[in-house]
Coordinates of C-alpha atoms in Angstrom, one line a residue:
Chain A
X1 CA -23.0 -160.0 -90.6
X2 CA -25.2 -157.5 -92.4
X3 CA -23.8 -155.3 -95.1
X4 CA -26.1 -152.7 -96.8
X5 CA -24.9 -150.8 -99.9
X6 CA -26.7 -148.0 -101.6
X7 CA -30.1 -149.1 -100.3
X8 CA -33.0 -147.0 -101.6
X9 CA -36.7 -147.2 -101.1
X10 CA -39.5 -145.2 -102.9
X11 CA -43.2 -145.2 -102.2
X12 CA -44.6 -143.9 -105.5
X13 CA -42.8 -140.5 -106.0
X14 CA -41.7 -140.3 -102.3
X15 CA -38.1 -141.3 -101.8
X16 CA -37.9 -142.4 -98.2
X17 CA -34.5 -144.0 -98.3
X18 CA -31.9 -142.4 -100.6
X19 CA -28.6 -144.1 -100.2
X20 CA -28.1 -146.2 -97.1
X21 CA -24.7 -147.7 -96.5
X22 CA -24.1 -149.6 -93.3
X23 CA -22.5 -152.7 -91.8
X24 CA -23.7 -154.4 -88.7
X25 CA -21.3 -156.9 -87.0
X26 CA -22.3 -159.8 -84.8
X27 CA -22.8 -158.8 -81.2
X28 CA -23.3 -155.1 -82.1
X29 CA -26.2 -153.1 -80.7
X30 CA -27.1 -150.4 -83.1
X31 CA -29.5 -147.7 -82.1
X32 CA -31.1 -145.8 -85.0
X33 CA -32.2 -142.3 -84.0
X34 CA -33.4 -139.3 -85.9
X35 CA -36.5 -137.1 -86.5
X36 CA -39.8 -138.7 -87.5
X37 CA -40.3 -139.4 -91.1
X38 CA -36.6 -139.8 -92.0
X39 CA -36.9 -143.5 -92.9
X40 CA -35.7 -145.3 -89.7
X41 CA -38.6 -147.8 -89.6
X42 CA -38.5 -148.2 -93.4
X43 CA -34.8 -149.1 -93.2
X44 CA -35.6 -151.8 -90.6
X45 CA -38.5 -153.1 -92.7
X46 CA -36.2 -153.2 -95.8
X47 CA -33.6 -155.2 -93.9
X48 CA -36.0 -158.1 -93.4
X49 CA -37.8 -157.5 -96.6
X50 CA -41.2 -156.5 -95.0
X51 CA -40.7 -153.6 -97.5
X52 CA -39.1 -154.5 -100.8
X53 CA -36.2 -152.1 -101.4
X54 CA -36.2 -150.1 -104.6
X55 CA -32.5 -150.4 -105.1
X56 CA -29.2 -151.3 -103.6
X57 CA -27.9 -154.5 -102.0
X58 CA -28.3 -156.2 -98.6
X59 CA -26.0 -159.0 -97.8
X60 CA -26.3 -161.3 -94.8
X61 CA -23.0 -163.3 -94.2
X62 CA -22.1 -162.6 -97.8
X63 CA -25.4 -163.7 -99.3
X64 CA -27.4 -161.2 -101.3
X65 CA -30.9 -161.4 -100.0
X66 CA -32.3 -159.3 -102.9
X67 CA -31.0 -161.8 -105.4
X68 CA -33.9 -163.6 -107.3
X69 CA -32.7 -167.0 -106.1
X70 CA -32.5 -165.9 -102.4
X71 CA -34.4 -168.1 -100.0
X72 CA -36.3 -165.2 -98.4
X73 CA -38.2 -167.1 -95.7
X74 CA -35.0 -168.8 -94.5
X75 CA -33.2 -165.5 -94.4
X76 CA -36.1 -163.7 -92.7
X77 CA -36.1 -166.4 -90.0
X78 CA -32.5 -165.3 -89.1
X79 CA -33.9 -161.9 -88.2
X80 CA -36.6 -161.4 -85.6
X81 CA -38.6 -158.2 -85.5
X82 CA -40.4 -156.5 -82.6
X83 CA -43.0 -154.0 -83.6
X84 CA -44.3 -150.9 -81.9
X85 CA -47.8 -152.4 -81.8
X86 CA -46.8 -155.9 -80.4
X87 CA -48.7 -157.8 -83.1
X88 CA -49.5 -160.8 -80.8
X89 CA -52.1 -163.3 -81.8
X90 CA -55.1 -162.3 -79.6
X91 CA -56.8 -165.7 -79.8
X92 CA -53.8 -167.6 -78.5
X93 CA -52.4 -167.7 -75.0
X94 CA -49.1 -166.1 -74.2
X95 CA -47.3 -169.4 -74.3
X96 CA -49.1 -170.4 -77.5
X97 CA -47.9 -167.2 -79.1
X98 CA -44.4 -168.3 -78.3
X99 CA -44.8 -171.9 -79.5
X100 CA -46.7 -171.6 -82.7
X101 CA -43.7 -170.3 -84.7
X102 CA -41.2 -172.9 -83.5
X103 CA -43.7 -175.8 -83.9
X104 CA -44.9 -174.8 -87.4
X105 CA -41.8 -173.2 -88.9
X106 CA -38.9 -174.7 -87.1
X107 CA -40.7 -178.1 -86.7
X108 CA -39.9 -178.3 -83.0
X109 CA -41.7 -180.9 -80.9
X110 CA -44.5 -179.2 -79.0
X111 CA -43.2 -180.2 -75.6
X112 CA -39.7 -178.8 -76.4
X113 CA -41.3 -175.6 -77.8
X114 CA -43.3 -175.2 -74.6
X115 CA -40.3 -175.7 -72.4
X116 CA -38.3 -173.1 -74.3
X117 CA -41.3 -170.8 -74.4
X118 CA -41.6 -171.0 -70.6
X119 CA -37.9 -170.4 -70.2
X120 CA -38.1 -167.3 -72.4
X121 CA -41.1 -166.1 -70.5
X122 CA -39.2 -166.5 -67.3
X123 CA -36.4 -164.4 -68.8
X124 CA -38.7 -161.6 -69.6
X125 CA -40.4 -162.0 -66.1
X126 CA -43.8 -163.2 -67.4
X127 CA -43.8 -167.0 -66.7
X128 CA -46.9 -166.6 -64.5
X129 CA -48.8 -165.1 -67.5
X130 CA -48.1 -168.2 -69.7
X131 CA -51.8 -169.1 -69.9
X132 CA -53.2 -165.6 -70.0
X133 CA -54.4 -164.1 -73.2
X134 CA -52.8 -160.9 -74.6
X135 CA -55.9 -158.8 -73.8
X136 CA -55.3 -159.6 -70.1
X137 CA -51.8 -158.0 -70.2
X138 CA -50.6 -154.4 -69.9
X139 CA -48.8 -152.8 -72.8
X140 CA -45.4 -153.4 -71.3
X141 CA -46.2 -157.0 -70.6
X142 CA -47.4 -157.5 -74.2
X143 CA -44.2 -156.0 -75.5
X144 CA -42.1 -158.3 -73.3
X145 CA -44.1 -161.3 -74.6
X146 CA -43.5 -160.0 -78.2
X147 CA -39.7 -160.0 -77.4
X148 CA -39.9 -163.5 -76.0
X149 CA -41.8 -164.7 -79.0
X150 CA -39.2 -163.2 -81.2
X151 CA -36.5 -165.0 -79.3
X152 CA -38.4 -168.3 -79.6
X153 CA -37.5 -168.3 -83.3
X154 CA -33.8 -168.3 -82.4
X155 CA -33.0 -165.3 -84.5
X156 CA -29.4 -164.2 -85.1
X157 CA -30.4 -160.5 -85.0
X158 CA -33.4 -158.7 -83.6
X159 CA -34.8 -155.6 -85.2
X160 CA -36.8 -153.4 -82.8
X161 CA -39.1 -150.9 -84.4
X162 CA -39.8 -148.2 -81.7
X163 CA -40.5 -150.9 -79.1
X164 CA -41.6 -148.5 -76.5
X165 CA -43.4 -145.8 -78.5
X166 CA -46.9 -147.2 -77.9
X167 CA -46.4 -147.7 -74.2
X168 CA -47.5 -145.8 -71.2
X169 CA -44.4 -144.0 -69.8
X170 CA -44.6 -146.1 -66.6
X171 CA -44.1 -149.3 -68.7
X172 CA -41.2 -148.2 -70.8
X173 CA -38.5 -149.1 -68.3
X174 CA -39.7 -152.8 -68.0
X175 CA -39.3 -153.3 -71.8
X176 CA -36.0 -151.4 -72.0
X177 CA -34.7 -153.6 -69.1
X178 CA -35.4 -156.7 -71.1
X179 CA -33.6 -155.2 -74.2
X180 CA -30.6 -154.2 -72.0
X181 CA -30.4 -157.7 -70.7
X182 CA -30.3 -159.1 -74.3
X183 CA -27.6 -156.6 -75.1
X184 CA -25.5 -157.9 -72.2
X185 CA -26.0 -161.5 -73.4
X186 CA -24.4 -160.5 -76.7
X187 CA -27.6 -160.5 -78.9
X188 CA -27.1 -158.6 -82.2
X189 CA -29.7 -155.9 -82.3
X190 CA -30.8 -152.9 -84.3
X191 CA -33.2 -150.6 -82.4
X192 CA -35.2 -147.7 -83.8
X193 CA -35.8 -145.6 -80.7
X194 CA -36.6 -142.2 -79.4
X195 CA -35.3 -143.1 -75.9
X196 CA -32.1 -141.2 -76.1
X197 CA -30.7 -142.2 -72.6
X198 CA -31.4 -145.8 -73.4
X199 CA -29.7 -145.5 -76.8
X200 CA -26.6 -143.9 -75.2
X201 CA -26.3 -146.7 -72.6
X202 CA -27.1 -149.7 -74.6
X203 CA -25.5 -149.1 -78.0
X204 CA -22.2 -150.0 -79.4
X205 CA -22.9 -147.7 -82.3
X206 CA -25.6 -145.1 -83.1
X207 CA -26.9 -144.3 -86.6
X208 CA -28.4 -140.8 -86.8
X209 CA -30.7 -140.8 -89.8
X210 CA -32.0 -137.8 -91.5
X211 CA -33.4 -137.1 -95.0
X212 CA -33.3 -140.8 -95.9
X213 CA -29.6 -141.2 -95.2
X214 CA -27.4 -142.4 -92.3
X215 CA -26.3 -138.8 -91.8
X216 CA -23.8 -139.5 -89.1
X217 CA -22.8 -142.7 -87.3
X218 CA -20.5 -143.3 -84.4
X219 CA -20.1 -144.5 -80.9
X220 CA -22.7 -143.1 -78.5
X221 CA -20.1 -140.7 -76.9
X222 CA -19.6 -139.1 -80.3
X223 CA -23.2 -138.8 -81.4
X224 CA -24.6 -137.6 -78.0
X225 CA -21.6 -135.6 -76.6
X226 CA -19.7 -134.5 -79.7
X227 CA -21.8 -134.8 -82.8
X228 CA -19.7 -133.8 -85.8
X229 CA -22.4 -132.6 -88.2
X230 CA -25.0 -129.8 -87.9
X231 CA -28.2 -131.8 -88.2
X232 CA -27.0 -134.2 -85.6
X233 CA -26.1 -131.4 -83.3
X234 CA -29.6 -129.8 -83.8
X235 CA -31.3 -133.1 -83.1
X236 CA -29.3 -133.9 -80.0
X237 CA -29.7 -130.2 -78.8
X238 CA -33.5 -130.5 -79.3
X239 CA -33.3 -127.8 -81.9
X240 CA -36.4 -127.0 -83.8
X241 CA -36.0 -125.3 -87.2
X242 CA -37.6 -123.9 -90.2
X243 CA -36.1 -123.7 -93.7
X244 CA -36.7 -121.3 -96.5
X245 CA -35.1 -121.4 -100.0
X246 CA -34.3 -118.2 -101.9
X247 CA -33.4 -118.4 -105.5
X248 CA -33.9 -114.8 -106.7
X249 CA -34.0 -111.2 -105.5
X250 CA -37.8 -111.4 -106.0
X251 CA -38.3 -113.9 -103.3
X252 CA -41.5 -114.0 -101.3
X253 CA -40.7 -111.9 -98.3
X254 CA -44.2 -112.3 -96.8
X255 CA -44.1 -116.1 -97.1
X256 CA -40.8 -115.9 -95.1
X257 CA -42.3 -113.5 -92.6
X258 CA -45.3 -115.7 -92.1
X259 CA -43.2 -118.7 -91.5
X260 CA -41.0 -116.9 -89.0
X261 CA -44.0 -115.6 -87.1
X262 CA -45.7 -119.0 -87.0
X263 CA -42.5 -120.7 -85.9
X264 CA -41.9 -118.2 -83.1
X265 CA -45.5 -118.4 -81.9
X266 CA -45.4 -122.2 -81.9
X267 CA -42.2 -122.3 -79.8
X268 CA -43.3 -119.4 -77.5
X269 CA -40.3 -117.3 -78.6
X270 CA -40.5 -113.8 -77.1
X271 CA -41.9 -111.1 -79.4
X272 CA -38.6 -109.1 -79.3
X273 CA -36.6 -112.0 -80.5
X274 CA -39.2 -112.8 -83.1
X275 CA -38.9 -109.2 -84.4
X276 CA -35.1 -109.4 -84.4
X277 CA -35.3 -112.7 -86.3
X278 CA -37.5 -111.1 -89.0
X279 CA -35.3 -108.1 -89.3
X280 CA -32.0 -110.1 -89.5
X281 CA -33.5 -112.4 -92.1
X282 CA -34.6 -109.5 -94.3
X283 CA -31.3 -107.6 -93.8
X284 CA -28.9 -110.6 -94.4
X285 CA -30.9 -111.7 -97.4
X286 CA -30.7 -108.2 -98.7
X287 CA -26.9 -108.3 -98.4
X288 CA -26.6 -111.8 -99.9
X289 CA -28.8 -110.8 -102.8
X290 CA -26.7 -107.8 -103.5
X291 CA -23.7 -110.0 -104.0
X292 CA -22.9 -112.5 -106.9
X293 CA -24.9 -115.7 -106.9
X294 CA -23.9 -118.9 -108.7
X295 CA -25.1 -117.5 -112.0
X296 CA -26.2 -114.1 -113.3
X297 CA -29.5 -113.1 -111.7
X298 CA -29.8 -116.4 -109.9
X299 CA -29.2 -117.2 -106.3
X300 CA -29.0 -120.3 -104.2
X301 CA -29.6 -119.5 -100.5
X302 CA -30.9 -121.8 -97.8
X303 CA -32.2 -119.9 -94.8
X304 CA -32.7 -121.8 -91.6
X305 CA -34.1 -120.4 -88.3
X306 CA -33.2 -122.8 -85.5
X307 CA -34.4 -122.6 -81.9
X308 CA -32.6 -124.7 -79.3
X309 CA -35.1 -125.6 -76.6
X310 CA -32.3 -126.7 -74.3
X311 CA -30.4 -123.4 -74.5
X312 CA -33.3 -121.2 -75.4
X313 CA -31.3 -119.7 -78.2
X314 CA -32.5 -118.6 -81.6
X315 CA -30.1 -118.8 -84.5
X316 CA -30.3 -117.7 -88.1
X317 CA -28.2 -119.7 -90.6
X318 CA -27.8 -118.7 -94.2
X319 CA -26.1 -121.1 -96.5
X320 CA -25.3 -119.7 -99.9
X321 CA -23.6 -120.6 -103.2
X322 CA -21.1 -118.1 -104.6
X323 CA -17.4 -117.3 -104.5
X324 CA -15.7 -117.9 -101.1
X325 CA -15.7 -115.1 -98.6
X326 CA -17.9 -113.7 -95.9
X327 CA -20.8 -112.0 -97.6
X328 CA -21.0 -109.5 -94.8
X329 CA -17.6 -108.2 -95.8
X330 CA -19.1 -106.7 -98.9
X331 CA -18.5 -103.3 -100.2
X332 CA -21.3 -103.4 -102.7
X333 CA -24.0 -101.9 -100.4
X334 CA -25.2 -98.4 -100.9
X335 CA -24.7 -97.6 -97.2
X336 CA -24.0 -99.3 -93.9
X337 CA -27.6 -99.3 -92.6
X338 CA -28.2 -103.1 -93.2
X339 CA -24.8 -104.0 -91.6
X340 CA -25.5 -101.7 -88.7
X341 CA -28.8 -103.4 -88.0
X342 CA -27.3 -106.9 -88.5
X343 CA -24.5 -106.2 -86.0
X344 CA -27.0 -104.8 -83.4
X345 CA -29.6 -107.5 -83.7
X346 CA -27.2 -110.4 -83.7
X347 CA -25.3 -111.2 -80.5
X348 CA -22.8 -113.3 -82.4
X349 CA -21.9 -113.7 -86.1
X350 CA -19.8 -116.5 -87.5
X351 CA -18.7 -117.3 -91.0
X352 CA -17.4 -120.5 -92.5
X353 CA -16.9 -122.0 -95.9
X354 CA -18.5 -125.4 -95.7
X355 CA -18.8 -127.9 -98.6
X356 CA -18.1 -125.2 -101.1
X357 CA -20.7 -122.9 -99.8
X358 CA -20.7 -119.8 -97.6
X359 CA -22.3 -120.3 -94.2
X360 CA -23.3 -117.4 -92.0
X361 CA -24.6 -118.2 -88.5
X362 CA -26.1 -115.3 -86.5
X363 CA -27.3 -115.7 -82.9
X364 CA -30.4 -113.7 -82.7
X365 CA -30.5 -111.1 -79.9
X366 CA -33.1 -112.2 -77.3
X367 CA -33.4 -109.1 -75.1
Chain B
X1 CA -48.5 -101.3 -95.4
X2 CA -51.4 -98.9 -95.3
X3 CA -50.6 -95.4 -96.4
X4 CA -53.1 -92.5 -95.8
X5 CA -52.7 -88.8 -96.8
X6 CA -54.2 -85.8 -95.2
X7 CA -53.5 -82.1 -94.9
X8 CA -53.5 -79.7 -92.1
X9 CA -53.2 -76.1 -93.4
X10 CA -50.2 -76.3 -95.6
X11 CA -48.7 -79.3 -93.8
X12 CA -48.9 -82.7 -95.7
X13 CA -49.5 -85.6 -93.4
X14 CA -48.6 -89.2 -94.4
X15 CA -49.7 -91.9 -91.9
X16 CA -48.1 -95.4 -92.2
X17 CA -49.5 -98.6 -90.8
X18 CA -48.0 -102.1 -90.8
X19 CA -44.6 -103.0 -92.2
X20 CA -42.1 -100.9 -94.0
X21 CA -39.7 -103.3 -95.6
X22 CA -38.0 -104.0 -98.9
X23 CA -41.4 -104.7 -100.5
X24 CA -43.4 -101.8 -99.2
X25 CA -40.8 -99.0 -99.0
X26 CA -41.2 -98.2 -102.7
X27 CA -44.9 -97.7 -102.0
X28 CA -44.0 -95.0 -99.5
X29 CA -41.6 -93.4 -102.0
X30 CA -44.5 -93.2 -104.4
X31 CA -46.9 -91.9 -101.8
X32 CA -44.4 -89.2 -100.8
X33 CA -43.9 -88.2 -104.5
X34 CA -47.6 -87.7 -104.9
X35 CA -47.9 -85.6 -101.7
X36 CA -44.8 -83.5 -102.5
X37 CA -46.5 -81.1 -104.8
X38 CA -44.5 -77.9 -105.7
X39 CA -46.3 -75.9 -103.0
X40 CA -45.7 -78.5 -100.3
X41 CA -42.7 -77.9 -98.1
X42 CA -43.7 -79.2 -94.6
X43 CA -44.4 -82.8 -93.8
X44 CA -45.5 -84.9 -90.9
X45 CA -45.0 -88.7 -91.2
X46 CA -47.1 -90.5 -88.6
X47 CA -45.6 -93.8 -87.6
X48 CA -47.8 -94.8 -84.6
X49 CA -49.2 -97.7 -86.7
X50 CA -45.9 -98.9 -88.0
X51 CA -44.8 -102.2 -86.4
X52 CA -41.7 -102.9 -88.4
X53 CA -39.1 -101.0 -90.3
X54 CA -36.0 -102.4 -92.0
X55 CA -33.0 -100.7 -93.6
X56 CA -35.1 -100.4 -96.8
X57 CA -37.6 -98.3 -94.9
X58 CA -34.9 -96.2 -93.3
X59 CA -33.4 -95.6 -96.7
X60 CA -36.7 -94.3 -98.0
X61 CA -37.2 -92.0 -95.0
X62 CA -33.7 -90.7 -95.4
X63 CA -34.3 -90.0 -99.1
X64 CA -37.5 -88.1 -98.2
X65 CA -35.7 -86.1 -95.6
X66 CA -33.1 -85.1 -98.1
X67 CA -35.8 -84.0 -100.6
X68 CA -37.6 -81.9 -98.0
X69 CA -34.3 -80.3 -96.9
X70 CA -33.4 -79.5 -100.5
X71 CA -36.7 -77.5 -100.7
X72 CA -35.9 -75.8 -97.4
X73 CA -38.9 -77.6 -95.9
X74 CA -39.4 -79.3 -92.6
X75 CA -40.1 -83.0 -91.8
X76 CA -41.2 -84.4 -88.5
X77 CA -41.8 -88.0 -87.7
X78 CA -44.3 -88.8 -84.9
X79 CA -45.5 -91.7 -82.8
X80 CA -42.7 -94.2 -83.0
X81 CA -43.6 -97.6 -81.7
X82 CA -41.0 -99.4 -79.5
X83 CA -39.8 -101.6 -82.4
X84 CA -39.3 -98.6 -84.8
X85 CA -37.8 -96.4 -82.1
X86 CA -35.2 -99.0 -81.4
X87 CA -34.3 -99.3 -85.1
X88 CA -34.0 -95.5 -85.2
X89 CA -31.7 -95.4 -82.2
X90 CA -29.5 -98.3 -83.4
X91 CA -29.1 -96.7 -86.8
X92 CA -28.6 -93.2 -85.4
X93 CA -31.7 -91.8 -87.2
X94 CA -33.0 -90.3 -84.0
X95 CA -30.0 -87.8 -84.1
X96 CA -30.6 -86.7 -87.7
X97 CA -34.4 -86.5 -87.9
X98 CA -36.8 -84.4 -85.9
X99 CA -39.1 -86.7 -83.9
X100 CA -42.2 -85.7 -81.9
X101 CA -44.4 -87.9 -79.7
X102 CA -47.7 -86.9 -81.3
X103 CA -49.0 -85.5 -84.5
X104 CA -50.5 -82.6 -82.6
X105 CA -47.1 -81.7 -81.2
X106 CA -45.6 -81.8 -84.6
X107 CA -48.3 -79.6 -86.1
X108 CA -47.8 -77.1 -83.3
X109 CA -44.1 -77.0 -84.1
X110 CA -44.7 -76.5 -87.8
X111 CA -47.4 -73.8 -87.3

């Protein structure tokens, strides 16, 4: 139904979408999850051309909607969109919100549009509010009206952009119930959401987006129970992290220390663990910098400090370029002081060669 | 790291405050070189203001201990904070260096 190839989107110098490739088949319910600012909403807005993509290709049933001759209004009508902020017409009644589009754009007779509108309001449980104005409704009711209005345009797919984010927690479930019902009826949907349980229940597939890419996709069981890739695991495990890049032996140790202190303070990590994290970071970097980098005098080390809120675990990861082999197996050090401290301040140390780089993972001692 | 020098009789006292890491350890090396005049043989290094020490700091202290020993002098470390004490224990430094709780105790021992 929808095929996206190499989709990219820039806002000035900011590259929000880098290289999105995806397919959505009829009847699928796709949940799009991921950290804030990773392009989830932009992806949806590009799909129905509310944002013009910077590159790539979007096909709907084989038709390239980015082609100059594409009939954009007609293509856009095939896709409904439900926004976080409802976007109802405040000066129209609930029913008029549902009939204005079908009458003006689909040229439906007003009586037929009103009948359909009432039917849809019944479906979302709001028939009795047909003649109310949006301001008289709660947030949850407004969003249900917005969904009904979207359905009144008879879309083939509905794009939901964080449909419950603006709602009071007590109103989230009423909106999710309507979306679940649509899913059961076979409506094709793509939903950007932070409601993880909902995404797990309702989706046929889940896209985990990070850094402007669909970083991992799969059925909900894979994404939520057995994520295959590190960033997905971190996100699902509610892992907070900080990153630091080291390119030479003269790296800014105090910038790193400041970051670690701030991070530990923010996440209420005990002082002893924060101290251990600082010490491990300095010692492991010292070992890595004593070894060969990708070029003489140059290094390429990505340090990540990750804290799992769920497991209350602090982990230090160092991903470095260089010849294969555990950097801690080095014989190039002047003594074993650094290695002794590393072994004592880490509860567990793991090494792996991943994507042509050496990856060390150290679980920071908490006690 | 703040480094201050003082002298009590013939004993040179160096007090360290802050962090002793890969960046600051060379500052300590330099400070010790300045304090280690030909007539100086006994040293107290006060660590009660030191919050952090890494292997770079340990290496510097070990180097100083070797220099003092080569001159048949004496070196006492005092006032280890919990963080520093733990690093000393894990690295075995507490077994090879003389450590006193206070500067006064160290000076009494060196008297």
